[in-house]
């Protein structure tokens, strides 16, 4: 930037030097053009950051050679234009949420948020799934490009999958967009949505009337696809009949292994 002061006097009484107020970003050089006098040139000395300072105010002083010297000043305001030099930054280090299986379509899972220090389109953030998010996940979840809200789009079944990790991308609207990604972990919570299934693995078609107590009449297997307490089963006989139900263990008569997903049981005459 060329800045020139004019002084009607000549010779030593004309402008002899220039001074620039103290600052960190600009420096002043003086070019001597002979009869045209001395011309100050303002150079950028240190890179500017609009996010740190939107403008810089300088004071340029021109001093002649008189005794005492006379001087004149001019204020300089330099406005810093924005460039897309900042990428969006998510406001949280991690996103983890629990979500019930069978949640209705449209249920909000979580809302992510990112900010960009740039201004205008360079600072406006839009959201999308990361490039590595497969079609299966896109059928189960969707994200609002403006708000960053992730919602349920398809049927979630704990028994099919109990955990999802989705990459979310935040991009600005600059001519050369900058973007960043963050993972969202969704833990699906099991609900008691499966009924126990009963399978008769062995059954006696007829029982002699003189059968002794303790004789095995049938072997029954009971299972439940739910997990934890929801998957534990209890076998019982409702009607008043001359039979009892007893757990068995492995291959030993009338015994079997009892666990949360499989309870083979034995009908016994008594």
mmCIF file with all atom_site columns, N, CA and C in Angstrom, residues 154-181:
data_model
loop_
_atom_site.group_PDB
_atom_site.id
_atom_site.type_symbol
_atom_site.label_atom_id
_atom_site.label_alt_id
_atom_site.label_comp_id
_atom_site.label_asym_id
_atom_site.label_entity_id
_atom_site.label_seq_id
_atom_site.pdbx_PDB_ins_code
_atom_site.Cartn_x
_atom_site.Cartn_y
_atom_site.Cartn_z
_atom_site.occupancy
_atom_site.B_iso_or_equiv
_atom_site.pdbx_formal_charge
_atom_site.auth_seq_id
_atom_site.auth_comp_id
_atom_site.auth_asym_id
_atom_site.auth_atom_id
_atom_site.pdbx_PDB_model_num
ATOM 1  N N  . UNK A 1 154 ? -36.003 -46.699 10.460 1.00 0.00 ? 154 UNK A N  1
ATOM 2  C CA . UNK A 1 154 ? -36.425 -48.082 10.250 1.00 0.00 ? 154 UNK A CA 1
ATOM 3  C C  . UNK A 1 154 ? -36.604 -48.813 11.569 1.00 0.00 ? 154 UNK A C  1
ATOM 4  N N  . UNK A 1 155 ? -36.840 -50.119 11.488 1.00 0.00 ? 155 UNK A N  1
ATOM 5  C CA . UNK A 1 155 ? -37.095 -50.942 12.665 1.00 0.00 ? 155 UNK A CA 1
ATOM 6  C C  . UNK A 1 155 ? -35.790 -51.373 13.317 1.00 0.00 ? 155 UNK A C  1
ATOM 7  N N  . UNK A 1 156 ? -35.676 -51.102 14.619 1.00 0.00 ? 156 UNK A N  1
ATOM 8  C CA . UNK A 1 156 ? -34.503 -51.498 15.393 1.00 0.00 ? 156 UNK A CA 1
ATOM 9  C C  . UNK A 1 156 ? -34.839 -52.726 16.218 1.00 0.00 ? 156 UNK A C  1
ATOM 10 N N  . UNK A 1 157 ? -34.028 -53.753 16.095 1.00 0.00 ? 157 UNK A N  1
ATOM 11 C CA . UNK A 1 157 ? -34.258 -55.014 16.804 1.00 0.00 ? 157 UNK A CA 1
ATOM 12 C C  . UNK A 1 157 ? -32.990 -55.370 17.557 1.00 0.00 ? 157 UNK A C  1
ATOM 13 N N  . UNK A 1 158 ? -33.077 -55.380 18.879 1.00 0.00 ? 158 UNK A N  1
ATOM 14 C CA . UNK A 1 158 ? -31.917 -55.689 19.719 1.00 0.00 ? 158 UNK A CA 1
ATOM 15 C C  . UNK A 1 158 ? -31.329 -57.046 19.371 1.00 0.00 ? 158 UNK A C  1
ATOM 16 N N  . UNK A 1 159 ? -32.219 -58.013 19.088 1.00 0.00 ? 159 UNK A N  1
ATOM 17 C CA . UNK A 1 159 ? -31.760 -59.364 18.802 1.00 0.00 ? 159 UNK A CA 1
ATOM 18 C C  . UNK A 1 159 ? -30.995 -59.440 17.470 1.00 0.00 ? 159 UNK A C  1
ATOM 19 N N  . UNK A 1 160 ? -31.232 -58.479 16.573 1.00 0.00 ? 160 UNK A N  1
ATOM 20 C CA . UNK A 1 160 ? -30.500 -58.432 15.298 1.00 0.00 ? 160 UNK A CA 1
ATOM 21 C C  . UNK A 1 160 ? -29.160 -57.711 15.465 1.00 0.00 ? 160 UNK A C  1
ATOM 22 N N  . UNK A 1 161 ? -29.157 -56.591 16.212 1.00 0.00 ? 161 UNK A N  1
ATOM 23 C CA . UNK A 1 161 ? -27.926 -55.830 16.456 1.00 0.00 ? 161 UNK A CA 1
ATOM 24 C C  . UNK A 1 161 ? -28.147 -54.926 17.654 1.00 0.00 ? 161 UNK A C  1
ATOM 25 N N  . UNK A 1 162 ? -27.199 -54.931 18.589 1.00 0.00 ? 162 UNK A N  1
ATOM 26 C CA . UNK A 1 162 ? -27.391 -54.173 19.825 1.00 0.00 ? 162 UNK A CA 1
ATOM 27 C C  . UNK A 1 162 ? -26.537 -52.905 19.905 1.00 0.00 ? 162 UNK A C  1
ATOM 28 N N  . UNK A 1 163 ? -25.779 -52.606 18.837 1.00 0.00 ? 163 UNK A N  1
ATOM 29 C CA . UNK A 1 163 ? -24.908 -51.420 18.892 1.00 0.00 ? 163 UNK A CA 1
ATOM 30 C C  . UNK A 1 163 ? -24.621 -50.931 17.475 1.00 0.00 ? 163 UNK A C  1
ATOM 31 N N  . UNK A 1 164 ? -24.715 -49.610 17.293 1.00 0.00 ? 164 UNK A N  1
ATOM 32 C CA . UNK A 1 164 ? -24.405 -49.008 16.002 1.00 0.00 ? 164 UNK A CA 1
ATOM 33 C C  . UNK A 1 164 ? -23.405 -47.875 16.206 1.00 0.00 ? 164 UNK A C  1
ATOM 34 N N  . UNK A 1 165 ? -22.488 -47.751 15.286 1.00 0.00 ? 165 UNK A N  1
ATOM 35 C CA . UNK A 1 165 ? -21.543 -46.630 15.293 1.00 0.00 ? 165 UNK A CA 1
ATOM 36 C C  . UNK A 1 165 ? -21.637 -45.939 13.937 1.00 0.00 ? 165 UNK A C  1
ATOM 37 N N  . UNK A 1 166 ? -22.033 -44.656 13.971 1.00 0.00 ? 166 UNK A N  1
ATOM 38 C CA . UNK A 1 166 ? -22.300 -43.913 12.741 1.00 0.00 ? 166 UNK A CA 1
ATOM 39 C C  . UNK A 1 166 ? -21.373 -42.699 12.674 1.00 0.00 ? 166 UNK A C  1
ATOM 40 N N  . UNK A 1 167 ? -20.713 -42.525 11.534 1.00 0.00 ? 167 UNK A N  1
ATOM 41 C CA . UNK A 1 167 ? -19.870 -41.351 11.319 1.00 0.00 ? 167 UNK A CA 1
ATOM 42 C C  . UNK A 1 167 ? -20.730 -40.206 10.792 1.00 0.00 ? 167 UNK A C  1
ATOM 43 N N  . UNK A 1 168 ? -20.672 -39.067 11.490 1.00 0.00 ? 168 UNK A N  1
ATOM 44 C CA . UNK A 1 168 ? -21.405 -37.873 11.086 1.00 0.00 ? 168 UNK A CA 1
ATOM 45 C C  . UNK A 1 168 ? -20.409 -36.831 10.579 1.00 0.00 ? 168 UNK A C  1
ATOM 46 N N  . UNK A 1 169 ? -20.731 -36.229 9.423  1.00 0.00 ? 169 UNK A N  1
ATOM 47 C CA . UNK A 1 169 ? -19.831 -35.225 8.829  1.00 0.00 ? 169 UNK A CA 1
ATOM 48 C C  . UNK A 1 169 ? -20.450 -33.839 8.931  1.00 0.00 ? 169 UNK A C  1
ATOM 49 N N  . UNK A 1 170 ? -19.664 -32.893 9.404  1.00 0.00 ? 170 UNK A N  1
ATOM 50 C CA . UNK A 1 170 ? -20.064 -31.484 9.439  1.00 0.00 ? 170 UNK A CA 1
ATOM 51 C C  . UNK A 1 170 ? -19.218 -30.736 8.417  1.00 0.00 ? 170 UNK A C  1
ATOM 52 N N  . UNK A 1 171 ? -19.884 -30.035 7.479  1.00 0.00 ? 171 UNK A N  1
ATOM 53 C CA . UNK A 1 171 ? -19.177 -29.312 6.421  1.00 0.00 ? 171 UNK A CA 1
ATOM 54 C C  . UNK A 1 171 ? -19.650 -27.864 6.381  1.00 0.00 ? 171 UNK A C  1
ATOM 55 N N  . UNK A 1 172 ? -18.737 -26.954 5.994  1.00 0.00 ? 172 UNK A N  1
ATOM 56 C CA . UNK A 1 172 ? -19.177 -25.578 5.790  1.00 0.00 ? 172 UNK A CA 1
ATOM 57 C C  . UNK A 1 172 ? -19.607 -25.402 4.338  1.00 0.00 ? 172 UNK A C  1
ATOM 58 N N  . UNK A 1 173 ? -20.092 -24.195 3.991  1.00 0.00 ? 173 UNK A N  1
ATOM 59 C CA . UNK A 1 173 ? -20.623 -23.948 2.655  1.00 0.00 ? 173 UNK A CA 1
ATOM 60 C C  . UNK A 1 173 ? -19.667 -23.123 1.796  1.00 0.00 ? 173 UNK A C  1
ATOM 61 N N  . UNK A 1 174 ? -18.394 -23.131 2.150  1.00 0.00 ? 174 UNK A N  1
ATOM 62 C CA . UNK A 1 174 ? -17.419 -22.388 1.365  1.00 0.00 ? 174 UNK A CA 1
ATOM 63 C C  . UNK A 1 174 ? -17.274 -22.946 -0.041 1.00 0.00 ? 174 UNK A C  1
ATOM 64 N N  . UNK A 1 175 ? -16.649 -22.154 -0.927 1.00 0.00 ? 175 UNK A N  1
ATOM 65 C CA . UNK A 1 175 ? -16.439 -22.611 -2.298 1.00 0.00 ? 175 UNK A CA 1
ATOM 66 C C  . UNK A 1 175 ? -15.615 -23.890 -2.321 1.00 0.00 ? 175 UNK A C  1
ATOM 67 N N  . UNK A 1 176 ? -14.654 -23.981 -1.420 1.00 0.00 ? 176 UNK A N  1
ATOM 68 C CA . UNK A 1 176 ? -13.894 -25.221 -1.214 1.00 0.00 ? 176 UNK A CA 1
ATOM 69 C C  . UNK A 1 176 ? -14.200 -25.680 0.206  1.00 0.00 ? 176 UNK A C  1
ATOM 70 N N  . UNK A 1 177 ? -15.303 -26.419 0.383  1.00 0.00 ? 177 UNK A N  1
ATOM 71 C CA . UNK A 1 177 ? -15.783 -26.747 1.743  1.00 0.00 ? 177 UNK A CA 1
ATOM 72 C C  . UNK A 1 177 ? -14.757 -27.511 2.571  1.00 0.00 ? 177 UNK A C  1
ATOM 73 N N  . UNK A 1 178 ? -14.705 -27.143 3.838  1.00 0.00 ? 178 UNK A N  1
ATOM 74 C CA . UNK A 1 178 ? -13.911 -27.894 4.807  1.00 0.00 ? 178 UNK A CA 1
ATOM 75 C C  . UNK A 1 178 ? -14.869 -28.707 5.672  1.00 0.00 ? 178 UNK A C  1
ATOM 76 N N  . UNK A 1 179 ? -14.456 -29.893 6.072  1.00 0.00 ? 179 UNK A N  1
ATOM 77 C CA . UNK A 1 179 ? -15.349 -30.762 6.843  1.00 0.00 ? 179 UNK A CA 1
ATOM 78 C C  . UNK A 1 179 ? -14.578 -31.539 7.896  1.00 0.00 ? 179 UNK A C  1
ATOM 79 N N  . UNK A 1 180 ? -15.317 -32.031 8.862  1.00 0.00 ? 180 UNK A N  1
ATOM 80 C CA . UNK A 1 180 ? -14.758 -32.893 9.905  1.00 0.00 ? 180 UNK A CA 1
ATOM 81 C C  . UNK A 1 180 ? -15.804 -33.924 10.268 1.00 0.00 ? 180 UNK A C  1
ATOM 82 N N  . UNK A 1 181 ? -15.353 -35.057 10.829 1.00 0.00 ? 181 UNK A N  1
ATOM 83 C CA . UNK A 1 181 ? -16.279 -36.133 11.159 1.00 0.00 ? 181 UNK A CA 1
ATOM 84 C C  . UNK A 1 181 ? -16.179 -36.505 12.637 1.00 0.00 ? 181 UNK A C  1
#
